[in-house]
GROMACS .gro file of C-alpha atoms in nm:
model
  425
    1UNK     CA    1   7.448  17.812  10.661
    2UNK     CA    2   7.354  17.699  10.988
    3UNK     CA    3   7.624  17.455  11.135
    4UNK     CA    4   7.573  17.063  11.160
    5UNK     CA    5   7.604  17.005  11.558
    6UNK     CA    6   7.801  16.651  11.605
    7UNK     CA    7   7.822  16.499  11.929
    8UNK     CA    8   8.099  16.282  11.957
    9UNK     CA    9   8.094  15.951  12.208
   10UNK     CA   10   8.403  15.794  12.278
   11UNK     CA   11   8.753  15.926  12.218
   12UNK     CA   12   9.056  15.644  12.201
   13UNK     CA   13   9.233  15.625  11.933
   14UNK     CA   14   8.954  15.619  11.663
   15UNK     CA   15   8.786  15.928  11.844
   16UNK     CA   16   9.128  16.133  11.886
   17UNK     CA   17   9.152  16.081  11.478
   18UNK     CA   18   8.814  16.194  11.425
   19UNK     CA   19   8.836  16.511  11.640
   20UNK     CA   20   9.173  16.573  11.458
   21UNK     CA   21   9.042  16.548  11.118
   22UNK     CA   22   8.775  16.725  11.191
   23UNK     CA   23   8.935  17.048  11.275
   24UNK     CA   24   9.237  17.003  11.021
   25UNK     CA   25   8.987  16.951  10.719
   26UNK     CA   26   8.695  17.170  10.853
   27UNK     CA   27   8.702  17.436  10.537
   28UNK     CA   28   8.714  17.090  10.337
   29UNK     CA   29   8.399  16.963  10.479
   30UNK     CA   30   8.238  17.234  10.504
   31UNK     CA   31   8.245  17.275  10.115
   32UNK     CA   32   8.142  16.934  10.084
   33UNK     CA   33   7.848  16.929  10.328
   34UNK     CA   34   7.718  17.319  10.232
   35UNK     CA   35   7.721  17.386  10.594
   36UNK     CA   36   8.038  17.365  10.818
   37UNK     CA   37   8.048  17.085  11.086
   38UNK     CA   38   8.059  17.164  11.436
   39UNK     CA   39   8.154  16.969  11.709
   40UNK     CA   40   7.978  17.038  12.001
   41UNK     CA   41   8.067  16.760  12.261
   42UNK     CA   42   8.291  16.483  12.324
   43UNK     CA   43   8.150  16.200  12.603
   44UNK     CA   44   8.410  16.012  12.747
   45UNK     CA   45   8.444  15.805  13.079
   46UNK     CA   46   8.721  16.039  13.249
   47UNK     CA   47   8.774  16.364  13.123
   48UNK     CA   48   9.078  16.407  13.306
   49UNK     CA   49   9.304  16.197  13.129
   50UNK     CA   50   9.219  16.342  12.721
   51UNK     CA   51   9.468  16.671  12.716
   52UNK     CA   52   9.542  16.598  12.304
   53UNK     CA   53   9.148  16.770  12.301
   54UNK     CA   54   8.982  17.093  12.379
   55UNK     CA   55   8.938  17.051  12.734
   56UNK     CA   56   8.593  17.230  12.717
   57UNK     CA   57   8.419  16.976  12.463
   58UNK     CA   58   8.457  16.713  12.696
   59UNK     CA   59   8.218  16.546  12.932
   60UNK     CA   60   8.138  16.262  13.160
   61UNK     CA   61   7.777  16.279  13.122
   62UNK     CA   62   7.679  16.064  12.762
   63UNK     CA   63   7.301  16.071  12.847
   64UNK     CA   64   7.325  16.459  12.881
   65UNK     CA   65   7.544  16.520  12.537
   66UNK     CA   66   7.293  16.311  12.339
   67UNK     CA   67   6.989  16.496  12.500
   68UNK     CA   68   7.137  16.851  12.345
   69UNK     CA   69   7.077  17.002  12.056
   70UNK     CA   70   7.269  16.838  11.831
   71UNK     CA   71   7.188  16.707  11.484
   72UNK     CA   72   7.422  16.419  11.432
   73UNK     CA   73   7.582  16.123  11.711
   74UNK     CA   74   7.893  16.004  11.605
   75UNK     CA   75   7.968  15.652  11.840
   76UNK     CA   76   8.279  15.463  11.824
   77UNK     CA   77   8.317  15.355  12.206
   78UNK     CA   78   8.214  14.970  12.115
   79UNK     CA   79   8.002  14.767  12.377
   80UNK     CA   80   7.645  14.673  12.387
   81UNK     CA   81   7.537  14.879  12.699
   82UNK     CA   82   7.522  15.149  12.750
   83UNK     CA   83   7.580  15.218  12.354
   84UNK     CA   84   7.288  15.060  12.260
   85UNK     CA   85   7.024  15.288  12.461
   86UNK     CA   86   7.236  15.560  12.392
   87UNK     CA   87   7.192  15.508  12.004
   88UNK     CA   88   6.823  15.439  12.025
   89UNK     CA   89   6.747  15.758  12.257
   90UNK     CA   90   6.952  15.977  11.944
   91UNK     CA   91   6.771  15.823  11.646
   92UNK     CA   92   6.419  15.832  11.838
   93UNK     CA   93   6.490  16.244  11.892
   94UNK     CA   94   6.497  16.249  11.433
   95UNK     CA   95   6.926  16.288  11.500
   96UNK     CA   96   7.108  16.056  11.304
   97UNK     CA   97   7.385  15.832  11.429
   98UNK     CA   98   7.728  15.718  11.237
   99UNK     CA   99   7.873  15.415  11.442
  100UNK     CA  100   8.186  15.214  11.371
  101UNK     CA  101   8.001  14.945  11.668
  102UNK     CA  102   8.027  14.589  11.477
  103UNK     CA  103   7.921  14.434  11.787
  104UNK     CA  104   7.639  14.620  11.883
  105UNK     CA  105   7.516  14.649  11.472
  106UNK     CA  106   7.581  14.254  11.390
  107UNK     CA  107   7.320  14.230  11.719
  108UNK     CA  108   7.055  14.458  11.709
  109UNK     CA  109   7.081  14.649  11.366
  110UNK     CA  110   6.699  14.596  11.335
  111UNK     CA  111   6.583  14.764  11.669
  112UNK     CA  112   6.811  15.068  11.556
  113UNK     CA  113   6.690  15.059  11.178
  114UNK     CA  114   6.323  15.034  11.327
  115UNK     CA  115   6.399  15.367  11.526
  116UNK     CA  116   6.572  15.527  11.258
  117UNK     CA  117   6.294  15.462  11.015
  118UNK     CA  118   6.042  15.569  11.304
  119UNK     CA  119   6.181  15.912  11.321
  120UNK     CA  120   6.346  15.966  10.992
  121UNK     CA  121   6.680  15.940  11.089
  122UNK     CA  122   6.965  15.785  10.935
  123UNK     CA  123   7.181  15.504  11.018
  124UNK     CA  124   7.532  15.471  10.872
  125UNK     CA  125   7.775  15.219  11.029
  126UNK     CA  126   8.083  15.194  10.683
  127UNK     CA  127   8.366  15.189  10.954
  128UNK     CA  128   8.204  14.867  11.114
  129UNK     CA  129   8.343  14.642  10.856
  130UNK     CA  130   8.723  14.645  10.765
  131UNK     CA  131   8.830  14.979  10.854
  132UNK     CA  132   8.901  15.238  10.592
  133UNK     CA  133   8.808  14.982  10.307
  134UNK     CA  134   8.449  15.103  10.114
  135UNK     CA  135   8.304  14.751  10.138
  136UNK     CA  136   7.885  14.848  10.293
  137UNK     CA  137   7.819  15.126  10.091
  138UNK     CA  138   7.855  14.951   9.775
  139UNK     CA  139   7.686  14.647   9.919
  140UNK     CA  140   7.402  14.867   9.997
  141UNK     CA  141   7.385  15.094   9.706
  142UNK     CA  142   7.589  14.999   9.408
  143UNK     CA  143   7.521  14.666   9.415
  144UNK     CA  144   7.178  14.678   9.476
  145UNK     CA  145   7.024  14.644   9.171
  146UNK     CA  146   7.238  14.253   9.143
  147UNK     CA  147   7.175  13.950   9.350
  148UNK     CA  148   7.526  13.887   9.545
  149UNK     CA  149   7.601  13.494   9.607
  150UNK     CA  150   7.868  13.504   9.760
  151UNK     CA  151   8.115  13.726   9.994
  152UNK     CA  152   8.444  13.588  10.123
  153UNK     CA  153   8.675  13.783  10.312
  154UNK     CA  154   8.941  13.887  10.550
  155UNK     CA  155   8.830  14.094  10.774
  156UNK     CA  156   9.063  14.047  11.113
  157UNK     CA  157   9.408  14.211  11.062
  158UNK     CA  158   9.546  14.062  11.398
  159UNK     CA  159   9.439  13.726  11.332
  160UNK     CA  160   9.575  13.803  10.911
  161UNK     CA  161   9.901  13.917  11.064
  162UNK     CA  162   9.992  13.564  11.224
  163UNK     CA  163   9.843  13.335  10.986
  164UNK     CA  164  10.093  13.550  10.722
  165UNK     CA  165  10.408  13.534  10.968
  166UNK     CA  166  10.348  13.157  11.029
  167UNK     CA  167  10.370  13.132  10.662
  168UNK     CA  168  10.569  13.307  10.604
  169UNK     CA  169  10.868  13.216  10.890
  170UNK     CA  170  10.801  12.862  10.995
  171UNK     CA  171  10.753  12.993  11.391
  172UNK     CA  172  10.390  12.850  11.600
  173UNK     CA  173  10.119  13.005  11.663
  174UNK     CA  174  10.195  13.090  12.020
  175UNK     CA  175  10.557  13.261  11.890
  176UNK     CA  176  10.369  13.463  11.584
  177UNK     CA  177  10.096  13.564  11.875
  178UNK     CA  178  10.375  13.704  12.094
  179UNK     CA  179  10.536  13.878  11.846
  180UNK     CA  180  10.184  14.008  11.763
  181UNK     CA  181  10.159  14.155  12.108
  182UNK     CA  182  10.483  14.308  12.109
  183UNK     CA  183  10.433  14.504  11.736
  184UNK     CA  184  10.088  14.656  11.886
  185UNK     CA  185   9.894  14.417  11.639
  186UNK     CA  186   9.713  14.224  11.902
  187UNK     CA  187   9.558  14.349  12.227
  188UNK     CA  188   9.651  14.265  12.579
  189UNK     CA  189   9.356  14.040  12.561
  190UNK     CA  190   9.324  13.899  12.178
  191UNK     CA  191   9.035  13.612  12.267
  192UNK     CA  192   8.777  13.846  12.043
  193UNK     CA  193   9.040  13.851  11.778
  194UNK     CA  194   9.203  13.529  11.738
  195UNK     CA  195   8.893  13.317  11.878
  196UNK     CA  196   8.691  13.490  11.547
  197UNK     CA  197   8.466  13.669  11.759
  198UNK     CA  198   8.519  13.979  11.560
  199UNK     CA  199   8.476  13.852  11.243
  200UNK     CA  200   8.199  13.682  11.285
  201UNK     CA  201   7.985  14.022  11.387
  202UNK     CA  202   8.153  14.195  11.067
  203UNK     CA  203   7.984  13.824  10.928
  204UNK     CA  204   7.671  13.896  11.043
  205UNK     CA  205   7.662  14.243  10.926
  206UNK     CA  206   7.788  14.142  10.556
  207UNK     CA  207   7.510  13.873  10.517
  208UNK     CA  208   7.272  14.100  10.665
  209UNK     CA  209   7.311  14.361  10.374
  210UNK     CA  210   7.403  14.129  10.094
  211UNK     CA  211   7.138  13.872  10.140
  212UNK     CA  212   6.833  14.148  10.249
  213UNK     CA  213   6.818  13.921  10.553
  214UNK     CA  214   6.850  13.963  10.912
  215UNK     CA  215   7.125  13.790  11.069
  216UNK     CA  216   7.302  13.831  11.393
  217UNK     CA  217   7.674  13.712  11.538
  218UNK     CA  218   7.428  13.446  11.676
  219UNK     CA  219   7.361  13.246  11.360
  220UNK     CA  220   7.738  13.259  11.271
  221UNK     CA  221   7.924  12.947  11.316
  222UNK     CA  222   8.247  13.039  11.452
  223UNK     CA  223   8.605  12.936  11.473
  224UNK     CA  224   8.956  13.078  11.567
  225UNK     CA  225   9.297  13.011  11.441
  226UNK     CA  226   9.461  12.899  11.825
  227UNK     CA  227   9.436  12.515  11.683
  228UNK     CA  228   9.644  12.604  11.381
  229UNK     CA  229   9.972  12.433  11.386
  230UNK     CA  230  10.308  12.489  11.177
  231UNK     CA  231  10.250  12.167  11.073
  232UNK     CA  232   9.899  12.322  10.916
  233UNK     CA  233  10.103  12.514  10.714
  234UNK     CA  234  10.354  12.341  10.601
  235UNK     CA  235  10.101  12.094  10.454
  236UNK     CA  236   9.876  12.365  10.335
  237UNK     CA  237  10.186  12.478  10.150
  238UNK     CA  238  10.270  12.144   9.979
  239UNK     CA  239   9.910  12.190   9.825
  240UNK     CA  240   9.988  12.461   9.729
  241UNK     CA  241   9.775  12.724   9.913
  242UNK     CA  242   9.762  12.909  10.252
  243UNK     CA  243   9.572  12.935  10.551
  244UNK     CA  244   9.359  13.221  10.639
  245UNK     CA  245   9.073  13.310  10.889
  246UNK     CA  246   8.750  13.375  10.674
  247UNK     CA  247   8.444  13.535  10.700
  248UNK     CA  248   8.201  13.308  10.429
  249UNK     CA  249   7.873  13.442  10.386
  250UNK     CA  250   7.677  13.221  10.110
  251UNK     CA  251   7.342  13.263   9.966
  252UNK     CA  252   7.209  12.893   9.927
  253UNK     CA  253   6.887  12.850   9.740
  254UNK     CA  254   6.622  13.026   9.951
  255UNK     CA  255   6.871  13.043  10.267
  256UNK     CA  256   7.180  13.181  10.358
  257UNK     CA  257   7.506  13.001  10.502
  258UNK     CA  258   7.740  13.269  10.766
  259UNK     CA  259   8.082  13.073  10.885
  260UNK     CA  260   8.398  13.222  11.012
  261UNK     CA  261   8.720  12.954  11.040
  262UNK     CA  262   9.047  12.908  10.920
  263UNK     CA  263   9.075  12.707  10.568
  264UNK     CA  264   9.335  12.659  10.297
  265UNK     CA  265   9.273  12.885   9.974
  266UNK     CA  266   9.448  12.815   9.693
  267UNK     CA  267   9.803  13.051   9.660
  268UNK     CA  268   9.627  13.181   9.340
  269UNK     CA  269   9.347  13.279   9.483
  270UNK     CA  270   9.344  13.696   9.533
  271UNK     CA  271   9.255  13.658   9.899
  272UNK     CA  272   9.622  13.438   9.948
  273UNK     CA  273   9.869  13.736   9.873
  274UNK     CA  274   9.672  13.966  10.143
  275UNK     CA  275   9.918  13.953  10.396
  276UNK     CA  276  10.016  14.146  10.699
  277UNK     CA  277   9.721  14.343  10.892
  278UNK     CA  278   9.558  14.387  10.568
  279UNK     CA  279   9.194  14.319  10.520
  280UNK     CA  280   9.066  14.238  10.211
  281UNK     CA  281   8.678  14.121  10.055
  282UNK     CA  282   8.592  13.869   9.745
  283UNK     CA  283   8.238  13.930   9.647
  284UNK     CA  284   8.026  13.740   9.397
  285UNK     CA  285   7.718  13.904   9.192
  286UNK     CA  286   7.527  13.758   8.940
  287UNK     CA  287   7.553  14.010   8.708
  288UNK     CA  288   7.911  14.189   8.803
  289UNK     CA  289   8.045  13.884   8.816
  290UNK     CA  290   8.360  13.895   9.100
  291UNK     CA  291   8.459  14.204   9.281
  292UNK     CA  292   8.742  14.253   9.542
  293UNK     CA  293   8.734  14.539   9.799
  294UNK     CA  294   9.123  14.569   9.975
  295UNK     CA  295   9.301  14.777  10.214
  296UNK     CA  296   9.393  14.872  10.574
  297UNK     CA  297   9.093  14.736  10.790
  298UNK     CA  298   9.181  14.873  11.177
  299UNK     CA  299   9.372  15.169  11.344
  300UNK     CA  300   9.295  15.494  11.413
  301UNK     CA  301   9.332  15.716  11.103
  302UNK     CA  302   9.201  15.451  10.889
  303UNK     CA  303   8.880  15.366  11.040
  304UNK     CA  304   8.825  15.781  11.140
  305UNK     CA  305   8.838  15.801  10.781
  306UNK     CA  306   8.503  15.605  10.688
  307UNK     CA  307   8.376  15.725  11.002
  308UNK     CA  308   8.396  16.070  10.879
  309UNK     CA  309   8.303  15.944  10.508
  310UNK     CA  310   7.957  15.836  10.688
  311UNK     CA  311   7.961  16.188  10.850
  312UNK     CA  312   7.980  16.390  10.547
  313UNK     CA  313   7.689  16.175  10.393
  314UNK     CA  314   7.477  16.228  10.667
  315UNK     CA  315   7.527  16.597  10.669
  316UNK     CA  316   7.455  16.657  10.348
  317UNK     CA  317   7.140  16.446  10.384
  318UNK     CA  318   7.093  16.672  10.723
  319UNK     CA  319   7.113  17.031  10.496
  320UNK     CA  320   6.948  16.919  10.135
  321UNK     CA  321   6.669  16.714  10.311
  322UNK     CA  322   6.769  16.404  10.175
  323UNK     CA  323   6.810  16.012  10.346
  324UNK     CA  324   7.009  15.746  10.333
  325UNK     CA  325   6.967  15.391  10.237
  326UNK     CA  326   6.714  15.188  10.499
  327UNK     CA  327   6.738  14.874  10.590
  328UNK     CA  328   6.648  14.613  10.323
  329UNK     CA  329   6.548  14.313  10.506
  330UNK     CA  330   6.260  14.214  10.256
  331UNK     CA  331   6.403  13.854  10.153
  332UNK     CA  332   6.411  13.653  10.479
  333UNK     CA  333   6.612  13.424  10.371
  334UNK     CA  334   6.629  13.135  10.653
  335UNK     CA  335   7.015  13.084  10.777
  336UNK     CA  336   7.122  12.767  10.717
  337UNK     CA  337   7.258  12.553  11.002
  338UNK     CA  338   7.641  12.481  10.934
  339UNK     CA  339   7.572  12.104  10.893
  340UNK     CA  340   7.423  12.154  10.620
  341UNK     CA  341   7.662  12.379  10.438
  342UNK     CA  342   7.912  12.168  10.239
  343UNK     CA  343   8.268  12.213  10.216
  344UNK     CA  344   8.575  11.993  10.182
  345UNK     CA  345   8.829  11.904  10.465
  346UNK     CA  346   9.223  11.807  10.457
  347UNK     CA  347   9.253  11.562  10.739
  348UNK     CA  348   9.596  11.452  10.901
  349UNK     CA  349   9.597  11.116  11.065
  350UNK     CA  350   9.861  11.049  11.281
  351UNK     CA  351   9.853  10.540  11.183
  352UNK     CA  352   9.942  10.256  11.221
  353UNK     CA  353  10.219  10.180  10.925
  354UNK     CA  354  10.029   9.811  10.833
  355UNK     CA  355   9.831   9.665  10.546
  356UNK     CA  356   9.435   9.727  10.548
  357UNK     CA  357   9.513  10.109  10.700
  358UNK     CA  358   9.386  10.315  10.406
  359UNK     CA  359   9.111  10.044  10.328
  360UNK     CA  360   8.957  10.114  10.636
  361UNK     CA  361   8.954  10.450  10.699
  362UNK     CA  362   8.836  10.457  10.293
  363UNK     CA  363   8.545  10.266  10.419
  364UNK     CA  364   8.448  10.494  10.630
  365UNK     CA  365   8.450  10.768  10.402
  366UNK     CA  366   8.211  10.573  10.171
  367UNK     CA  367   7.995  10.452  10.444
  368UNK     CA  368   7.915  10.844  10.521
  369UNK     CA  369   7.886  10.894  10.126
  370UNK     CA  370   8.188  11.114  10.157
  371UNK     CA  371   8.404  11.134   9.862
  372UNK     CA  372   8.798  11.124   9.855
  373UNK     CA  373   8.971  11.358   9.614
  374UNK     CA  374   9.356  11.326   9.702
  375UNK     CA  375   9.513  11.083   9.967
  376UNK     CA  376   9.912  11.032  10.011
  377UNK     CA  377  10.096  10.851  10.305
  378UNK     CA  378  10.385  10.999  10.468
  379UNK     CA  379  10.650  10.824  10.679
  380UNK     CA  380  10.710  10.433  10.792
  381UNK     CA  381  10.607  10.260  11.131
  382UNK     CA  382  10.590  10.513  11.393
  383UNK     CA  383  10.606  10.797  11.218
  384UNK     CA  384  10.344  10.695  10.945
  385UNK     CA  385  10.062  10.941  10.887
  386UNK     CA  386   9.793  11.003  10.625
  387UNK     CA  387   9.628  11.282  10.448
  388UNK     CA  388   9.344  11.326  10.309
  389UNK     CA  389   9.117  11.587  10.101
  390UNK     CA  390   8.799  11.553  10.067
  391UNK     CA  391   8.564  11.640   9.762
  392UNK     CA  392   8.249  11.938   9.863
  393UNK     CA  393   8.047  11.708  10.114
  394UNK     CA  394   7.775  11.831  10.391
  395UNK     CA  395   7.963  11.953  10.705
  396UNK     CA  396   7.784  11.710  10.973
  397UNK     CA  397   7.886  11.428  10.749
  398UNK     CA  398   8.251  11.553  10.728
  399UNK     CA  399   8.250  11.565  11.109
  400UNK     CA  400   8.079  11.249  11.154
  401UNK     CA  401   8.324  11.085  10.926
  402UNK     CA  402   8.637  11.264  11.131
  403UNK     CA  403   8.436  11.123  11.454
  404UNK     CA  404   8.411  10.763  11.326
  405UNK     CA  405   8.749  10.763  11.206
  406UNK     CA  406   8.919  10.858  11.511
  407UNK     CA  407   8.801  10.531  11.671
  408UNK     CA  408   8.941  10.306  11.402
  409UNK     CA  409   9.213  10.049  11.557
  410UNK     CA  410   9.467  10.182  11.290
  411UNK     CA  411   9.448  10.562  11.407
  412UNK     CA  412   9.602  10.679  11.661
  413UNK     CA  413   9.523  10.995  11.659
  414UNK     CA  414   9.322  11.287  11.394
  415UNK     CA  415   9.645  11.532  11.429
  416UNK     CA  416   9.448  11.812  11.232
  417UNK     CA  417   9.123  11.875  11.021
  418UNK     CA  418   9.126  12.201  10.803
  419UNK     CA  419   8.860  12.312  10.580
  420UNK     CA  420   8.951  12.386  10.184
  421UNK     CA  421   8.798  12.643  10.010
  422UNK     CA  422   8.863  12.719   9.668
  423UNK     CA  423   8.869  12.540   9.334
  424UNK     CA  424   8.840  12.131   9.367
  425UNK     CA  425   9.118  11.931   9.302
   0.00000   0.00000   0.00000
């Protein structure tokens, strides 16, 4: 059979992977395609400095590699520019692209399912989302035939990795970041990770397939885990849950709600024992009821492997004239603003230790129709403070309340405010 031509772009440590598996499994995907794969070209920035590949595969020139006769683009370089013309010039030409790009996809996955569906190409993206872990392709195809309500995940191993250690040893979050850093589990710069950046495009590209609805890193309300104290965690712990970034994508009546932020999840709660670098995905479907999706959701091997999972597909498709799934954006839903999404809060207010303190800040609660599930005061004079949980209220009149509060007399200062998720009190 006449070979599939692949042209690679990018090789770090995904890309050496891919090359890798490619020629140590090449009679293995060659049975499973009907045609061996062949890889024709590798585009990288300087040639000079990737000896672990065939020196003759590689090239400088991206534009050029993409413009030769090849049948599939494989991209996991990451960036908007130049990736983005790059893809669109490929899927324009009828070749189909695999990309593990969350940033690029969670932004302009329309404009490249519009040229894919011009042409006839196909689009896969699998390692975009947690890593190794098959979490689109059932979104996309198993579960099509449901209506999904909910997805709730973890899908940051860096920022996973230090919410576990703080919980697991007591230390900050500057110590646990540091120690981060030094294992290899955060980069140099970890703003995208820790400030939710990242999860908030994998956000956008979850509600996007799960909801049939277009929805961009733009329309996800974001934030990061820096503000999370050990004190955070310690009280999270004498509720009896944990504290974990999330990804919450929510289908709400005839709109959809997208958040990423820390919260406290109960310790039963499947998504609590995920610990370590793990990623891990709670989805809810009317008719399958609850599904979780769990594994290793970064590093080289791992994410080469869904790349290459996307690859096989796409060959076949390429030699038995079949296509992949398009892009189902036929709902529309609107995406709800996040004031409007309700949730619950633990608050930790650092007051006075007098009568009329509780009253109060009680009053205030009940003035913004916000309703009090579990209150306790800890310590005497100084050293008084009181915590609060909340029951499910709208988010702008959580905030408001936390706002109003903070000026009361008695309070001297809101020391934290952490969403709950999970079952109510």
């Amino acid at each position: 059979m006449k070979p599939i031509k692949v042209a690679l772009l990018g090789c770090g440590t995904v890309g050496t992977q891919v090359v890798r598996l490619l020629d140590e499994q090449a009679d293995d995907f060659a049975a499973r395609v009907g045609a061996p794969i062949e890889l024709t070209g590798i585009a990288v920035r300087r040639p000079d400095r990737h000896r672990d590949v065939p020196r003759h595969l590689l090239t400088a020139d991206a534009a050029g590699l993409v413009a030769s006769d090849v049948d599939v683009v494989v991209e996991v370089i990451g960036g908007i520019e130049p990736v983005r013309t790059l893809l669109l010039d490929a899927l324009r030409a009828g070749k189909s692209v695999v990309s593990a790009n969350k940033a690029l996809l969670a932004e302009s996955s329309g404009e490249l399912f519009a040229a894919a569906d011009e042409s006839g190409a196909d689009l896969y993206f699998e390692a975009a989302v947690a890593g190794a872990i098959p979490l689109l392709r059932p979104l996309r195809e198993s579960l099509a035939g449901d209506r999904i309500t909910r997805v709730m995940g973890i899908v940051n191993g860096t920022t996973n990795y230090i919410l576990s250690a703080m919980d697991e040893t007591g230390a900050n979050y500057s110590e646990t970041l540091g120690e981060a850093s030094r294992l290899g589990y955060a980069e140099a710069d970890p703003t995208a990770d820790v400030d939710g950046y990242d999860a908030a495009s994998k956000a956008a590209i979850l509600a996007s397939i799960a909801f049939h609805t277009r929805v961009t890193a733009g329309d996800v309300y974001r934030e990061g885990i820096s503000a999370v104290t050990s004190a955070d965690v310690v009280a999270a712990r004498t509720l009896g849950r944990t504290i974990k970034l999330l990804a919450i994508c929510e289908r709400v009546g005839d709109s959809v709600a997208v958040r990423v932020h820390p919260a406290m999840i109960p310790r039963s709660h499947p998504l609590a024992s995920v610990g370590g670098a793990f990623n891990a995905v709670f989805v809810e479907a009317e008719a399958a009821g609850q599904l979780m999706f769990y594994g290793q959701g970064a590093g080289g091997a791992p994410t080469a492997s869904a790349v290459l999972g996307d690859l096989v597909a796409v060959a076949r498709n390429r030699v038995h004239g079949g296509r992949g799934p398009r892009e189902s954006a036929y709902a529309a839903l609107e995406v709800q603003p996040v004031g409007q999404v309700r949730t619950r809060y633990h608050l930790s207010l650092d007051v006075a230790d007098k009568a009329g303190v509780l009253a109060s800040v009680a009053a205030v609660f009940a003035e913004h129709d916000v309703s009090i599930a579990a209150v306790r005061q800890e310590g005497r004079t100084d050293d008084a403070s009181l915590v609060i949980v909340t029951h499910a209220a709208p988010d702008a009149a959580l905030k408001s309340t936390v706002d109003k509060v903070a000026g009361l007399p008695a309070v001297r200062e809101v020391v934290s405010v952490m969403r709950v998720e999970g079952e109510e009190p």
